[in-house]
Every structure is written in C-alpha cells, then in structure tokens.
C-alpha positions as semicolon CSV with decimal commas, in nm:
position;residue;x (nm);y (nm);z (nm)
1;M;-1,313;-2,885;-3,867
2;G;-1,405;-2,682;-3,560
3;H;-1,212;-2,595;-3,251
4;K;-1,147;-2,914;-3,061
5;R;-1,201;-2,939;-2,684
6;G;-0,895;-2,975;-2,469
7;S;-0,669;-2,783;-2,708
8;P;-0,709;-2,414;-2,620
9;L;-0,587;-2,154;-2,866
10;S;-0,362;-2,025;-2,591
11;S;-0,152;-2,341;-2,623
12;A;0,225;-2,303;-2,636
13;Q;0,232;-2,426;-2,998
14;V;-0,013;-2,160;-3,116
15;K;0,168;-1,887;-2,922
16;E;0,503;-1,993;-3,070
17;V;0,373;-1,986;-3,429
18;Q;0,205;-1,648;-3,359
19;R;0,543;-1,520;-3,238
20;Q;0,719;-1,653;-3,551
21;V;0,458;-1,500;-3,786
22;T;0,481;-1,166;-3,604
23;Q;0,861;-1,175;-3,628
24;W;0,841;-1,257;-4,000
25;R;0,601;-0,967;-4,058
26;R;0,840;-0,726;-3,886
27;T;1,143;-0,836;-4,089
28;R;1,001;-0,930;-4,429
29;R;1,054;-0,737;-4,746
30;K;0,743;-0,556;-4,861
31;R;0,475;-0,792;-4,999
32;S;0,697;-1,103;-4,979
33;P;0,512;-1,435;-4,936
34;M;0,503;-1,612;-4,603
35;P;0,778;-1,877;-4,583
36;P;0,671;-2,240;-4,646
37;A;0,781;-2,344;-4,295
38;L;0,536;-2,097;-4,139
39;W;0,255;-2,217;-4,368
40;E;0,333;-2,577;-4,271
41;A;0,310;-2,485;-3,902
42;A;-0,019;-2,301;-3,963
43;V;-0,161;-2,601;-4,152
44;S;-0,059;-2,836;-3,872
45;L;-0,227;-2,613;-3,613
46;A;-0,539;-2,577;-3,831
47;R;-0,575;-2,953;-3,849
48;T;-0,577;-2,961;-3,468
49;H;-0,759;-2,639;-3,374
50;G;-0,967;-2,564;-3,685
51;I;-0,903;-2,349;-3,991
52;Y;-1,103;-2,044;-3,882
53;A;-0,952;-2,029;-3,533
54;I;-0,594;-2,049;-3,661
55;A;-0,650;-1,811;-3,954
56;R;-0,785;-1,559;-3,706
57;A;-0,512;-1,620;-3,445
58;L;-0,231;-1,586;-3,701
59;R;-0,408;-1,315;-3,905
60;V;-0,372;-1,506;-4,232
61;S;-0,621;-1,557;-4,514
62;Y;-0,887;-1,813;-4,423
63;E;-0,924;-1,920;-4,788
64;T;-0,550;-1,965;-4,838
65;L;-0,515;-2,163;-4,517
66;K;-0,817;-2,377;-4,606
67;R;-0,673;-2,453;-4,952
68;R;-0,340;-2,553;-4,797
69;V;-0,509;-2,773;-4,535
70;E;-0,705;-2,950;-4,810
71;Q;-0,396;-3,017;-5,025
72;P;-0,274;-3,375;-5,018
73;P;0,051;-3,436;-4,825
74;G;0,350;-3,337;-5,035
75;G;0,197;-3,003;-5,127
76;G;0,113;-3,063;-5,493
77;S;-0,238;-3,067;-5,622
78;L;-0,343;-3,421;-5,708
79;G;-0,003;-3,545;-5,595
80;R;0,186;-3,384;-5,885
81;Q;0,549;-3,300;-5,845
82;E;0,666;-2,942;-5,809
83;A;0,656;-2,755;-6,141
84;P;0,993;-2,687;-6,301
85;D;1,128;-2,334;-6,301
86;F;1,226;-2,361;-6,666
87;V;1,038;-2,488;-6,972
88;E;1,245;-2,529;-7,286
89;I;1,087;-2,423;-7,615
90;P;1,305;-2,501;-7,918
91;V;1,372;-2,182;-8,115
92;A;1,280;-2,360;-8,438
93;Q;0,922;-2,391;-8,309
94;L;0,877;-2,020;-8,247
95;V;0,714;-1,813;-8,519
96;P;0,769;-1,442;-8,585
97;S;0,473;-1,240;-8,455
98;S;0,387;-1,118;-8,807
99;E;0,301;-1,472;-8,919
100;A;-0,074;-1,531;-8,884
101;T;-0,092;-1,911;-8,903
102;G;-0,029;-2,157;-8,624
103;T;-0,121;-2,188;-8,260
104;V;-0,103;-1,893;-8,022
105;V;-0,075;-1,949;-7,648
106;E;-0,140;-1,633;-7,445
107;L;-0,110;-1,636;-7,067
108;T;-0,178;-1,350;-6,827
109;A;-0,086;-1,362;-6,459
110;P;-0,280;-1,185;-6,181
111;D;0,009;-0,937;-6,149
112;G;-0,037;-0,835;-6,514
113;A;0,262;-1,025;-6,656
114;R;0,195;-1,171;-7,001
115;L;0,346;-1,453;-7,202
116;V;0,265;-1,502;-7,570
117;V;0,402;-1,804;-7,757
118;R;0,330;-1,846;-8,130
119;L;0,385;-2,191;-8,277
120;P;0,372;-2,296;-8,643
121;D;0,112;-2,546;-8,763
122;G;0,219;-2,897;-8,673
123;A;0,424;-2,805;-8,365
124;H;0,246;-3,027;-8,114
125;N;0,524;-3,122;-7,875
126;L;0,498;-2,815;-7,648
127;D;0,372;-2,907;-7,302
128;V;0,128;-2,616;-7,268
129;L;0,002;-2,729;-6,927
130;R;0,357;-2,737;-6,786
131;L;0,434;-2,402;-6,949
132;A;0,122;-2,242;-6,797
133;D;0,184;-2,397;-6,455
134;T;0,544;-2,274;-6,454
135;F;0,443;-1,925;-6,568
136;W;0,168;-1,885;-6,307
137;R;0,376;-2,026;-6,021
138;R;0,680;-1,812;-6,089
139;R;0,793;-1,554;-5,836
140;S;0,746;-1,199;-5,957
C-alpha cells in the first residue's frame, strides 16, 4: 500500500486531519487515547495515500495505524461485536482465596492492573474469553 500517484500528501484532506490531530494534541488530557473519529480519518487517508506516509504525516504509530487499516469494517477483530463493559460473575461461583481447589484465572494488563478470579471445581459457565477481552479493553 504505497503512496498513490495523483494524491499528494499536501492534499486538503491530509492537511485537515493534520490540523485536527494537532488540535487534539494541544487540548487532550495527558496520555489520553486519540479519539475514534481521528483514527477513522487516519485509516481512510492511509487506504488512499499509504500507511507509512500517513503515519509519518500525522505523527502516529505506524504499527497501530497498520493494525487499524487491516481490521475488517466495523472495527472488531474477525467481525466480533464490541466487548461489553461489564461481565457478571455470580457470587456463588467465587471461592475464598484460602481455598486451594478449583480453577484460577489470573489476568495482567500492560499497565500492571491484575484480576484474579478463583472458581470452585465444576463452575464451567464463566465466559473466560469475554472476561479477558473486557478486562484488557477497559479504560484505565
């Protein structure tokens, strides 16, 4: 996906998105993620002008932009729906930490947050994949 002839990076669309990204950087709270609308604009431009050229022009991560360009339309990986923000775990399934038997699910996020869930033997109705997805996609 290289730079395509006839669509210079000085195009009005690229300049407008550069302006919006610059404005967002000036006004954002420290370390806040770029808004989805700006990512969508960057992805659209990358599909026209190339991933490297747009990542460089907007000063965003090449790898992140590439991953977003390669995602199927709708944003989810493999067309899955957005993960829920809440996963219910019935209290009756939870086991005190002193109990040694059962299944233990331990998750650690890149920011250091940890989640440990201990389930008794026979508690098989917990959707561990959904729990992990929700935990890792949460906003810190």
